[in-house]
């Protein structure tokens, strides 16, 4: 029997890598995207090439209605959901004194409210699984803020708490986990000089790959039945470092 997974923000980068890793290990995929329909269809096609059934679903997860749309689309197709990966993210620096209410709210809507709404709306199909997992994509920046990202870091810190709160309240049926990437895919606007400066701080002296996260996600889904309520860094040792 094939298993089922919804991955948000799965058209590109880390989300796509998670979708493909799961597709290659027996999962059918719901590929969520916001503004990248061609890339999402390409990701779905790549999943199909690995033997998975895959469909795409569009939604701006900053909107409550759109979250409900994703829930409906998944529930219409599947009565059982094995894995929900809340991966979609916004990463835009703004100096603290210039962060607008709209920017602050958008971060929290995408990084906390949407994971909450999708988890809540999909509880019934998740509970129909024999080993369901909700996996939230956090960030080592959730407790190590970087200047320019106060709104981002605060929202990811709230997501860390959502991992723990859900794990405490929704066990024993559900396991709830977080992955905190360090640097696993560069933001496109980082200069070579900035990339090199950041790379040198990483104990493993290299940047990770989306596949490093994807392999852990698949392991957590399939081979970690006694893990819940924790957040695992995938960062080459960066979060162990001070300063
Ligand atoms: N990359 C890293 O090194 C790194 C480091 C730390 C933490 N993380 C975390 O790991 C996860 C994946 O990282 P990533 O770099 O691959 O993410 P990303 O490229 O920044 O974002 C993933 C996707 O999120 C979607 N998205 C953005 N705003 C949205 C909205 N309002 N509604 C719905 N979807 C929206 C976009 O989909 P469309 O393209 O379809 O618009 C985008 O492709 C994220 O949660 C991120 O915070 C990543």
CSV table of C-alpha atoms and ligand atoms in Angstrom, one decimal, residues 8-16 18 32-37 39-40 57-63 66 86-92 106 109-111 114 136-141 152 156 159 179-188 207-208 210 213 234, ligand 1:
chain,number,residue,atom,x,y,z
A,8,UNK,CA,3.8,22.8,1.1
A,9,UNK,CA,6.1,25.0,-0.9
A,10,UNK,CA,7.2,21.9,-2.8
A,11,UNK,CA,7.7,23.4,-6.3
A,12,UNK,CA,11.4,24.1,-5.7
A,13,UNK,CA,14.4,23.8,-3.5
A,14,UNK,CA,14.0,22.0,-0.1
A,15,UNK,CA,10.2,21.3,-0.5
A,16,UNK,CA,10.8,19.7,-3.9
A,18,UNK,CA,11.4,16.3,0.3
A,32,UNK,CA,1.5,22.6,-2.8
A,33,UNK,CA,2.7,25.8,-4.5
A,34,UNK,CA,1.9,29.5,-4.5
A,35,UNK,CA,3.3,31.2,-7.5
A,36,UNK,CA,5.3,28.5,-9.4
A,37,UNK,CA,2.8,26.4,-11.3
A,39,UNK,CA,7.9,24.2,-11.3
A,40,UNK,CA,5.2,22.5,-9.3
A,57,UNK,CA,-2.6,22.4,-5.4
A,58,UNK,CA,-2.2,26.2,-5.5
A,59,UNK,CA,-2.7,28.4,-2.4
A,60,UNK,CA,-1.4,31.6,-0.9
A,61,UNK,CA,-1.0,30.2,2.7
A,62,UNK,CA,-1.1,33.7,4.1
A,63,UNK,CA,-4.9,33.5,3.5
A,66,UNK,CA,-6.6,29.3,0.8
A,86,UNK,CA,4.8,22.4,6.5
A,87,UNK,CA,7.7,23.8,4.5
A,88,UNK,CA,6.4,26.9,2.7
A,89,UNK,CA,8.3,30.0,3.8
A,90,UNK,CA,8.9,33.7,3.2
A,91,UNK,CA,12.5,35.0,3.7
A,92,UNK,CA,12.8,38.7,3.3
A,106,UNK,CA,2.5,37.8,6.7
A,109,UNK,CA,0.4,33.8,8.8
A,110,UNK,CA,2.7,31.7,6.6
A,111,UNK,CA,5.0,30.2,9.2
A,114,UNK,CA,-0.9,28.1,8.0
A,136,UNK,CA,7.3,21.6,10.6
A,137,UNK,CA,10.2,23.2,8.9
A,138,UNK,CA,11.8,25.5,11.5
A,139,UNK,CA,15.1,27.3,11.3
A,140,UNK,CA,18.2,27.5,13.6
A,141,UNK,CA,17.5,31.3,13.5
A,152,UNK,CA,11.0,36.0,10.4
A,156,UNK,CA,9.9,30.5,13.4
A,159,UNK,CA,6.6,27.4,15.0
A,179,UNK,CA,13.7,20.2,11.3
A,180,UNK,CA,15.8,23.3,11.7
A,181,UNK,CA,18.0,23.8,8.6
A,182,UNK,CA,21.1,25.9,8.8
A,183,UNK,CA,22.3,26.9,5.3
A,184,UNK,CA,21.0,24.2,2.9
A,185,UNK,CA,20.0,26.4,-0.1
A,186,UNK,CA,21.3,29.9,-0.6
A,187,UNK,CA,18.8,32.8,-0.9
A,188,UNK,CA,19.3,33.9,-4.5
A,207,UNK,CA,26.9,24.4,2.9
A,208,UNK,CA,24.3,21.6,3.0
A,210,UNK,CA,18.2,20.3,0.2
A,213,UNK,CA,17.0,17.8,4.8
A,234,UNK,CA,20.5,20.0,9.9
B,1,LIG,N1,17.2,27.3,2.5
B,1,LIG,C1,17.8,27.3,3.7
B,1,LIG,O1,19.0,27.2,3.8
B,1,LIG,C2,17.0,27.3,4.9
B,1,LIG,C3,17.6,27.7,6.1
B,1,LIG,C4,16.8,27.7,7.3
B,1,LIG,C5,15.5,27.3,7.3
B,1,LIG,N2,14.9,27.0,6.1
B,1,LIG,C6,13.5,26.6,6.1
B,1,LIG,O2,13.4,25.4,5.3
B,1,LIG,C7,12.2,25.5,4.5
B,1,LIG,C8,12.5,25.4,3.0
B,1,LIG,O3,13.5,26.4,2.7
B,1,LIG,P1,13.6,26.9,1.2
B,1,LIG,O4,14.8,27.8,1.2
B,1,LIG,O5,13.5,25.8,0.2
B,1,LIG,O6,12.2,27.8,1.1
B,1,LIG,P2,11.9,28.9,0.1
B,1,LIG,O7,12.5,28.6,-1.2
B,1,LIG,O8,12.2,30.3,0.7
B,1,LIG,O9,10.3,28.8,0.1
B,1,LIG,C9,9.6,27.6,-0.3
B,1,LIG,C10,8.4,28.0,-1.0
B,1,LIG,O10,7.4,28.6,-0.2
B,1,LIG,C11,6.4,29.1,-1.0
B,1,LIG,N3,5.8,30.3,-0.4
B,1,LIG,C12,6.3,31.5,-0.1
B,1,LIG,N4,5.3,32.3,0.3
B,1,LIG,C13,4.2,31.6,0.3
B,1,LIG,C14,2.8,31.9,0.7
B,1,LIG,N5,2.4,33.1,1.1
B,1,LIG,N6,1.9,30.9,0.5
B,1,LIG,C15,2.3,29.7,0.1
B,1,LIG,N7,3.5,29.4,-0.2
B,1,LIG,C16,4.5,30.3,-0.1
B,1,LIG,C17,7.1,29.5,-2.3
B,1,LIG,O11,6.3,28.8,-3.3
B,1,LIG,P3,6.1,29.4,-4.8
B,1,LIG,O12,7.5,29.3,-5.4
B,1,LIG,O13,5.2,28.5,-5.5
B,1,LIG,O14,5.6,30.8,-4.7
B,1,LIG,C18,8.5,28.9,-2.2
B,1,LIG,O15,8.9,28.2,-3.4
B,1,LIG,C19,11.5,26.8,4.9
B,1,LIG,O16,10.5,26.6,5.9
B,1,LIG,C20,12.6,27.6,5.4
B,1,LIG,O17,12.2,28.6,6.3
B,1,LIG,C21,15.6,27.0,4.9
